[in-house]
Amino acid sequence: MNLFHDIYPQLLDLSPLEGRLIGIAGKARRGKGTAVGAIKAALPRVAEIASAEPIKAYCALVYDLSPDQLEETKDVPDPRYRETPRTLYQALGAVMRKYDGDVWINLSLRRGAYMLAVPQLERPQGGFAASWTMARTDYVVISDVRYLNEAHAIRQAGGYLILVDGPERAKTGQALSASAATHESEVDMDLPEFRRLCDVRLTNDRRDTKAEFERLVAREIEKAKESGALWT
């Protein structure tokens, strides 16, 4: 038995995504993570997939990055490379896209469809003595849609696309570099075509608290369910 050959047909079938896929688009530091958290609170059994996950895993291994550098301090230059971890991620992601512009979104869609179609092992809370269970996934959120072709792919798969807009929310002592802010992964979201593909645009204003923005996201998810854009 070849396990890969057994599951490969299911990896190519994207039909489970229709009505159960949500894409989150937005530039760096606009609140995409907050939106994902609100969606997880509003819907049952939500699985989050980030297209950047394999990029970060590779960079962590090759460049010996710490867990903090993967997220919390990714905009702090690493003295070994004189670049921030974010710059390393952007460079690797762009190189891979040079040969296949859909490489990252296709991987995320295949992962999401498989998770929806096949129950996944759920890690027990009680350690090794606890029983492992098979958990069903009802919705998949791809949390980092950045390119125009990725927005098209979300819509073609029957997904619901949310654009998180607004001013950059700065982190203390971590300025977003000019090169990171103007990287190719940050520009497509300004295109009129990209914005037309989005089902809804949510503004995460500096005047809003995190809780206010979470409530805004939750209201839009409820509207999407009522309209049938998201299945219940």
PDB file of C-alpha atoms in Angstrom:
ATOM      1  CA  MET A   1       0.000   0.000   0.000  1.00  0.00           C
ATOM      2  CA  ASN A   2       1.266   3.450  -0.944  1.00  0.00           C
ATOM      3  CA  LEU A   3      -0.280   5.976   1.440  1.00  0.00           C
ATOM      4  CA  PHE A   4       0.608   8.949  -0.758  1.00  0.00           C
ATOM      5  CA  HIS A   5      -1.089   7.425  -3.795  1.00  0.00           C
ATOM      6  CA  ASP A   6      -4.130   6.570  -1.662  1.00  0.00           C
ATOM      7  CA  ILE A   7      -4.685  10.140  -0.462  1.00  0.00           C
ATOM      8  CA  TYR A   8      -3.433  12.019  -3.547  1.00  0.00           C
ATOM      9  CA  PRO A   9      -6.800  11.992  -5.392  1.00  0.00           C
ATOM     10  CA  GLN A  10      -8.393  13.580  -2.324  1.00  0.00           C
ATOM     11  CA  LEU A  11      -5.692  16.252  -2.294  1.00  0.00           C
ATOM     12  CA  LEU A  12      -6.705  17.245  -5.830  1.00  0.00           C
ATOM     13  CA  ASP A  13     -10.434  17.446  -5.067  1.00  0.00           C
ATOM     14  CA  LEU A  14     -11.214  20.978  -3.919  1.00  0.00           C
ATOM     15  CA  SER A  15     -15.000  20.534  -3.840  1.00  0.00           C
ATOM     16  CA  PRO A  16     -15.140  20.245  -0.004  1.00  0.00           C
ATOM     17  CA  LEU A  17     -14.049  23.897   0.184  1.00  0.00           C
ATOM     18  CA  GLU A  18     -17.233  25.353  -1.304  1.00  0.00           C
ATOM     19  CA  GLY A  19     -19.146  27.305   1.316  1.00  0.00           C
ATOM     20  CA  ARG A  20     -16.627  26.352   4.018  1.00  0.00           C
ATOM     21  CA  LEU A  21     -13.537  28.314   2.992  1.00  0.00           C
ATOM     22  CA  ILE A  22     -12.701  31.800   4.233  1.00  0.00           C
ATOM     23  CA  GLY A  23      -9.750  33.785   2.938  1.00  0.00           C
ATOM     24  CA  ILE A  24      -8.284  36.652   4.926  1.00  0.00           C
ATOM     25  CA  ALA A  25      -6.436  39.283   2.895  1.00  0.00           C
ATOM     26  CA  GLY A  26      -4.573  42.252   4.266  1.00  0.00           C
ATOM     27  CA  LYS A  27      -1.236  43.953   4.379  1.00  0.00           C
ATOM     28  CA  ALA A  28       1.231  43.456   7.214  1.00  0.00           C
ATOM     29  CA  ARG A  29       0.042  44.590  10.649  1.00  0.00           C
ATOM     30  CA  ARG A  30      -3.548  45.273   9.694  1.00  0.00           C
ATOM     31  CA  GLY A  31      -5.161  42.770  12.047  1.00  0.00           C
ATOM     32  CA  LYS A  32      -5.486  39.547  10.047  1.00  0.00           C
ATOM     33  CA  GLY A  33      -4.678  37.484  13.143  1.00  0.00           C
ATOM     34  CA  THR A  34      -7.364  39.267  15.145  1.00  0.00           C
ATOM     35  CA  ALA A  35      -9.871  38.549  12.369  1.00  0.00           C
ATOM     36  CA  VAL A  36      -8.955  34.851  12.409  1.00  0.00           C
ATOM     37  CA  GLY A  37      -9.447  34.719  16.171  1.00  0.00           C
ATOM     38  CA  ALA A  38     -12.894  36.283  15.843  1.00  0.00           C
ATOM     39  CA  ILE A  39     -13.861  33.773  13.149  1.00  0.00           C
ATOM     40  CA  LYS A  40     -12.760  30.873  15.341  1.00  0.00           C
ATOM     41  CA  ALA A  41     -14.980  32.223  18.105  1.00  0.00           C
ATOM     42  CA  ALA A  42     -17.947  32.685  15.751  1.00  0.00           C
ATOM     43  CA  LEU A  43     -17.863  29.345  13.915  1.00  0.00           C
ATOM     44  CA  PRO A  44     -17.480  25.738  15.068  1.00  0.00           C
ATOM     45  CA  ARG A  45     -14.399  23.617  14.353  1.00  0.00           C
ATOM     46  CA  VAL A  46     -12.339  26.117  12.358  1.00  0.00           C
ATOM     47  CA  ALA A  47      -8.898  25.125  11.074  1.00  0.00           C
ATOM     48  CA  GLU A  48      -6.424  27.879  10.247  1.00  0.00           C
ATOM     49  CA  ILE A  49      -3.948  27.475   7.400  1.00  0.00           C
ATOM     50  CA  ALA A  50      -1.248  30.029   6.620  1.00  0.00           C
ATOM     51  CA  SER A  51       0.482  29.799   3.267  1.00  0.00           C
ATOM     52  CA  ALA A  52       3.581  31.142   5.027  1.00  0.00           C
ATOM     53  CA  GLU A  53       3.806  28.123   7.364  1.00  0.00           C
ATOM     54  CA  PRO A  54       6.155  26.038   5.160  1.00  0.00           C
ATOM     55  CA  ILE A  55       8.207  29.151   4.365  1.00  0.00           C
ATOM     56  CA  LYS A  56       8.721  29.889   8.047  1.00  0.00           C
ATOM     57  CA  ALA A  57       9.498  26.252   8.820  1.00  0.00           C
ATOM     58  CA  TYR A  58      12.188  26.188   6.136  1.00  0.00           C
ATOM     59  CA  CYS A  59      13.707  29.502   7.256  1.00  0.00           C
ATOM     60  CA  ALA A  60      13.692  28.409  10.895  1.00  0.00           C
ATOM     61  CA  LEU A  61      15.662  25.291   9.955  1.00  0.00           C
ATOM     62  CA  VAL A  62      18.106  26.802   7.471  1.00  0.00           C
ATOM     63  CA  TYR A  63      18.711  30.160   9.185  1.00  0.00           C
ATOM     64  CA  ASP A  64      18.455  28.830  12.753  1.00  0.00           C
ATOM     65  CA  LEU A  65      15.656  31.193  13.734  1.00  0.00           C
ATOM     66  CA  SER A  66      14.157  31.075  17.205  1.00  0.00           C
ATOM     67  CA  PRO A  67      10.420  30.573  17.832  1.00  0.00           C
ATOM     68  CA  ASP A  68      10.133  34.271  18.737  1.00  0.00           C
ATOM     69  CA  GLN A  69      11.660  35.250  15.401  1.00  0.00           C
ATOM     70  CA  LEU A  70       8.928  33.378  13.563  1.00  0.00           C
ATOM     71  CA  GLU A  71       6.279  35.792  14.857  1.00  0.00           C
ATOM     72  CA  GLU A  72       6.882  38.162  17.749  1.00  0.00           C
ATOM     73  CA  THR A  73      10.235  39.614  16.629  1.00  0.00           C
ATOM     74  CA  LYS A  74      10.088  38.947  12.880  1.00  0.00           C
ATOM     75  CA  ASP A  75      10.647  42.656  12.179  1.00  0.00           C
ATOM     76  CA  VAL A  76      13.802  42.885  14.305  1.00  0.00           C
ATOM     77  CA  PRO A  77      16.970  42.565  12.173  1.00  0.00           C
ATOM     78  CA  ASP A  78      19.019  39.445  12.830  1.00  0.00           C
ATOM     79  CA  PRO A  79      22.672  40.561  13.184  1.00  0.00           C
ATOM     80  CA  ARG A  80      23.878  37.359  11.505  1.00  0.00           C
ATOM     81  CA  TYR A  81      22.155  38.243   8.244  1.00  0.00           C
ATOM     82  CA  ARG A  82      21.581  42.011   8.633  1.00  0.00           C
ATOM     83  CA  GLU A  83      17.993  41.383   7.602  1.00  0.00           C
ATOM     84  CA  THR A  84      14.733  40.819   9.439  1.00  0.00           C
ATOM     85  CA  PRO A  85      13.134  37.362   9.438  1.00  0.00           C
ATOM     86  CA  ARG A  86      10.181  38.892   7.554  1.00  0.00           C
ATOM     87  CA  THR A  87      12.559  39.855   4.719  1.00  0.00           C
ATOM     88  CA  LEU A  88      13.865  36.275   4.591  1.00  0.00           C
ATOM     89  CA  TYR A  89      10.302  34.922   4.393  1.00  0.00           C
ATOM     90  CA  GLN A  90       9.355  37.344   1.635  1.00  0.00           C
ATOM     91  CA  ALA A  91      12.467  36.511  -0.397  1.00  0.00           C
ATOM     92  CA  LEU A  92      11.944  32.735  -0.217  1.00  0.00           C
ATOM     93  CA  GLY A  93       8.248  32.998  -0.993  1.00  0.00           C
ATOM     94  CA  ALA A  94       8.935  35.189  -4.032  1.00  0.00           C
ATOM     95  CA  VAL A  95      11.606  32.833  -5.395  1.00  0.00           C
ATOM     96  CA  MET A  96       9.215  29.882  -5.269  1.00  0.00           C
ATOM     97  CA  ARG A  97       6.467  31.940  -6.931  1.00  0.00           C
ATOM     98  CA  LYS A  98       8.860  32.757  -9.776  1.00  0.00           C
ATOM     99  CA  TYR A  99       8.460  29.189 -11.046  1.00  0.00           C
ATOM    100  CA  ASP A 100       4.792  28.748 -10.133  1.00  0.00           C
ATOM    101  CA  GLY A 101       2.749  31.740  -9.059  1.00  0.00           C
ATOM    102  CA  ASP A 102       0.100  29.471  -7.541  1.00  0.00           C
ATOM    103  CA  VAL A 103       2.498  27.307  -5.546  1.00  0.00           C
ATOM    104  CA  TRP A 104       1.539  28.553  -2.076  1.00  0.00           C
ATOM    105  CA  ILE A 105      -2.195  29.024  -2.556  1.00  0.00           C
ATOM    106  CA  ASN A 106      -2.519  25.626  -4.252  1.00  0.00           C
ATOM    107  CA  LEU A 107      -0.784  23.966  -1.324  1.00  0.00           C
ATOM    108  CA  SER A 108      -3.082  25.722   1.150  1.00  0.00           C
ATOM    109  CA  LEU A 109      -6.223  24.835  -0.807  1.00  0.00           C
ATOM    110  CA  ARG A 110      -5.244  21.182  -1.052  1.00  0.00           C
ATOM    111  CA  ARG A 111      -4.502  21.052   2.673  1.00  0.00           C
ATOM    112  CA  GLY A 112      -7.804  22.723   3.481  1.00  0.00           C
ATOM    113  CA  ALA A 113      -9.874  20.452   1.252  1.00  0.00           C
ATOM    114  CA  TYR A 114      -8.265  17.367   2.746  1.00  0.00           C
ATOM    115  CA  MET A 115      -8.883  18.573   6.306  1.00  0.00           C
ATOM    116  CA  LEU A 116     -12.552  19.137   5.502  1.00  0.00           C
ATOM    117  CA  ALA A 117     -12.946  15.766   3.802  1.00  0.00           C
ATOM    118  CA  VAL A 118     -11.020  13.570   6.243  1.00  0.00           C
ATOM    119  CA  PRO A 119     -11.281  13.752  10.076  1.00  0.00           C
ATOM    120  CA  GLN A 120      -7.960  14.650  11.675  1.00  0.00           C
ATOM    121  CA  LEU A 121      -6.281  13.287  14.785  1.00  0.00           C
ATOM    122  CA  GLU A 122      -6.783  15.684  17.654  1.00  0.00           C
ATOM    123  CA  ARG A 123      -3.988  16.041  20.182  1.00  0.00           C
ATOM    124  CA  PRO A 124      -5.253  15.120  23.675  1.00  0.00           C
ATOM    125  CA  GLN A 125      -5.166  17.693  26.459  1.00  0.00           C
ATOM    126  CA  GLY A 126      -4.158  15.172  29.095  1.00  0.00           C
ATOM    127  CA  GLY A 127      -0.778  14.184  27.651  1.00  0.00           C
ATOM    128  CA  PHE A 128       0.223  10.739  26.491  1.00  0.00           C
ATOM    129  CA  ALA A 129      -2.117   9.006  28.933  1.00  0.00           C
ATOM    130  CA  ALA A 130      -5.166  10.613  27.311  1.00  0.00           C
ATOM    131  CA  SER A 131      -6.940   9.111  24.333  1.00  0.00           C
ATOM    132  CA  TRP A 132      -6.436  10.560  20.885  1.00  0.00           C
ATOM    133  CA  THR A 133      -9.661  11.329  19.023  1.00  0.00           C
ATOM    134  CA  MET A 134     -10.644  12.009  15.428  1.00  0.00           C
ATOM    135  CA  ALA A 135     -11.850  15.590  15.042  1.00  0.00           C
ATOM    136  CA  ARG A 136     -13.988  16.934  12.216  1.00  0.00           C
ATOM    137  CA  THR A 137     -13.217  20.271  10.560  1.00  0.00           C
ATOM    138  CA  ASP A 138     -16.215  22.380   9.504  1.00  0.00           C
ATOM    139  CA  TYR A 139     -14.476  25.489   8.160  1.00  0.00           C
ATOM    140  CA  VAL A 140     -11.016  26.400   6.886  1.00  0.00           C
ATOM    141  CA  VAL A 141      -9.478  29.874   7.105  1.00  0.00           C
ATOM    142  CA  ILE A 142      -6.504  30.731   4.895  1.00  0.00           C
ATOM    143  CA  SER A 143      -5.107  33.619   6.870  1.00  0.00           C
ATOM    144  CA  ASP A 144      -2.642  35.273   4.481  1.00  0.00           C
ATOM    145  CA  VAL A 145      -4.098  35.893   1.023  1.00  0.00           C
ATOM    146  CA  ARG A 146      -1.813  38.487  -0.550  1.00  0.00           C
ATOM    147  CA  TYR A 147      -1.701  38.184  -4.333  1.00  0.00           C
ATOM    148  CA  LEU A 148      -4.317  38.764  -7.026  1.00  0.00           C
ATOM    149  CA  ASN A 149      -4.072  35.188  -8.306  1.00  0.00           C
ATOM    150  CA  GLU A 150      -4.605  33.941  -4.738  1.00  0.00           C
ATOM    151  CA  ALA A 151      -7.773  36.026  -4.414  1.00  0.00           C
ATOM    152  CA  HIS A 152      -9.025  34.531  -7.678  1.00  0.00           C
ATOM    153  CA  ALA A 153      -8.221  31.024  -6.397  1.00  0.00           C
ATOM    154  CA  ILE A 154     -10.203  31.572  -3.185  1.00  0.00           C
ATOM    155  CA  ARG A 155     -13.259  32.704  -5.127  1.00  0.00           C
ATOM    156  CA  GLN A 156     -12.965  29.910  -7.707  1.00  0.00           C
ATOM    157  CA  ALA A 157     -12.905  27.371  -4.873  1.00  0.00           C
ATOM    158  CA  GLY A 158     -16.210  28.715  -3.564  1.00  0.00           C
ATOM    159  CA  GLY A 159     -14.614  30.639  -0.732  1.00  0.00           C
ATOM    160  CA  TYR A 160     -15.580  33.847   1.065  1.00  0.00           C
ATOM    161  CA  LEU A 161     -12.884  36.542   0.906  1.00  0.00           C
ATOM    162  CA  ILE A 162     -12.431  39.199   3.588  1.00  0.00           C
ATOM    163  CA  LEU A 163     -10.093  42.171   3.160  1.00  0.00           C
ATOM    164  CA  VAL A 164      -8.782  43.609   6.428  1.00  0.00           C
ATOM    165  CA  ASP A 165      -7.942  47.225   5.737  1.00  0.00           C
ATOM    166  CA  GLY A 166      -6.834  50.223   7.720  1.00  0.00           C
ATOM    167  CA  PRO A 167      -3.660  51.847   8.992  1.00  0.00           C
ATOM    168  CA  GLU A 168      -0.606  49.856  10.014  1.00  0.00           C
ATOM    169  CA  ARG A 169      -0.614  48.927  13.683  1.00  0.00           C
ATOM    170  CA  ALA A 170       2.982  49.442  14.782  1.00  0.00           C
ATOM    171  CA  LYS A 171       4.771  47.288  17.309  1.00  0.00           C
ATOM    172  CA  THR A 172       6.947  48.976  19.912  1.00  0.00           C
ATOM    173  CA  GLY A 173      10.558  48.936  18.768  1.00  0.00           C
ATOM    174  CA  GLN A 174       9.724  47.053  15.551  1.00  0.00           C
ATOM    175  CA  ALA A 175       9.382  49.367  12.604  1.00  0.00           C
ATOM    176  CA  LEU A 176       8.259  47.753   9.358  1.00  0.00           C
ATOM    177  CA  SER A 177      11.129  48.342   6.934  1.00  0.00           C
ATOM    178  CA  ALA A 178      10.518  50.206   3.681  1.00  0.00           C
ATOM    179  CA  SER A 179      11.570  47.153   1.670  1.00  0.00           C
ATOM    180  CA  ALA A 180       9.128  44.917   3.566  1.00  0.00           C
ATOM    181  CA  ALA A 181       6.262  47.409   3.209  1.00  0.00           C
ATOM    182  CA  THR A 182       6.781  47.750  -0.551  1.00  0.00           C
ATOM    183  CA  HIS A 183       7.544  44.080  -1.285  1.00  0.00           C
ATOM    184  CA  GLU A 184       5.529  42.468  -4.092  1.00  0.00           C
ATOM    185  CA  SER A 185       3.491  40.565  -1.487  1.00  0.00           C
ATOM    186  CA  GLU A 186       2.169  43.883  -0.143  1.00  0.00           C
ATOM    187  CA  VAL A 187       1.017  45.655  -3.309  1.00  0.00           C
ATOM    188  CA  ASP A 188      -1.682  43.559  -5.019  1.00  0.00           C
ATOM    189  CA  MET A 189      -4.240  44.379  -2.332  1.00  0.00           C
ATOM    190  CA  ASP A 190      -4.378  47.962  -3.624  1.00  0.00           C
ATOM    191  CA  LEU A 191      -5.465  46.813  -7.083  1.00  0.00           C
ATOM    192  CA  PRO A 192      -9.117  47.582  -7.958  1.00  0.00           C
ATOM    193  CA  GLU A 193      -9.529  44.035  -9.293  1.00  0.00           C
ATOM    194  CA  PHE A 194      -8.330  42.551  -5.999  1.00  0.00           C
ATOM    195  CA  ARG A 195     -10.787  44.674  -4.054  1.00  0.00           C
ATOM    196  CA  ARG A 196     -13.659  43.717  -6.352  1.00  0.00           C
ATOM    197  CA  LEU A 197     -12.967  40.054  -5.637  1.00  0.00           C
ATOM    198  CA  CYS A 198     -13.375  40.576  -1.894  1.00  0.00           C
ATOM    199  CA  ASP A 199     -16.810  39.822  -0.475  1.00  0.00           C
ATOM    200  CA  VAL A 200     -16.361  42.383   2.267  1.00  0.00           C
ATOM    201  CA  ARG A 201     -13.816  44.990   3.313  1.00  0.00           C
ATOM    202  CA  LEU A 202     -13.413  45.494   7.064  1.00  0.00           C
ATOM    203  CA  THR A 203     -11.593  48.582   8.316  1.00  0.00           C
ATOM    204  CA  ASN A 204      -9.544  48.005  11.444  1.00  0.00           C
ATOM    205  CA  ASP A 205      -9.277  51.618  12.513  1.00  0.00           C
ATOM    206  CA  ARG A 206      -6.797  52.775  15.143  1.00  0.00           C
ATOM    207  CA  ARG A 207      -9.720  54.260  17.044  1.00  0.00           C
ATOM    208  CA  ASP A 208     -11.299  50.832  17.396  1.00  0.00           C
ATOM    209  CA  THR A 209     -10.405  48.507  20.219  1.00  0.00           C
ATOM    210  CA  LYS A 210      -9.550  44.894  19.500  1.00  0.00           C
ATOM    211  CA  ALA A 211     -12.913  43.825  20.930  1.00  0.00           C
ATOM    212  CA  GLU A 212     -14.779  46.248  18.646  1.00  0.00           C
ATOM    213  CA  PHE A 213     -13.030  44.871  15.581  1.00  0.00           C
ATOM    214  CA  GLU A 214     -13.719  41.301  16.695  1.00  0.00           C
ATOM    215  CA  ARG A 215     -17.428  42.124  16.976  1.00  0.00           C
ATOM    216  CA  LEU A 216     -17.333  43.635  13.475  1.00  0.00           C
ATOM    217  CA  VAL A 217     -15.823  40.430  12.078  1.00  0.00           C
ATOM    218  CA  ALA A 218     -18.373  38.286  13.925  1.00  0.00           C
ATOM    219  CA  ARG A 219     -21.271  40.324  12.485  1.00  0.00           C
ATOM    220  CA  GLU A 220     -19.965  39.879   8.941  1.00  0.00           C
ATOM    221  CA  ILE A 221     -19.586  36.130   9.433  1.00  0.00           C
ATOM    222  CA  GLU A 222     -23.192  35.942  10.596  1.00  0.00           C
ATOM    223  CA  LYS A 223     -24.285  37.897   7.514  1.00  0.00           C
ATOM    224  CA  ALA A 224     -22.325  35.503   5.280  1.00  0.00           C
ATOM    225  CA  LYS A 225     -24.120  32.549   6.850  1.00  0.00           C
ATOM    226  CA  GLU A 226     -27.516  34.200   6.458  1.00  0.00           C
ATOM    227  CA  SER A 227     -26.848  34.956   2.774  1.00  0.00           C
ATOM    228  CA  GLY A 228     -25.641  31.423   2.060  1.00  0.00           C
ATOM    229  CA  ALA A 229     -22.103  32.525   1.191  1.00  0.00           C
ATOM    230  CA  LEU A 230     -20.991  30.336   4.100  1.00  0.00           C
ATOM    231  CA  TRP A 231     -22.820  27.067   4.659  1.00  0.00           C
ATOM    232  CA  THR A 232     -24.144  26.102   8.057  1.00  0.00           C
TER     233      THR A 232
END
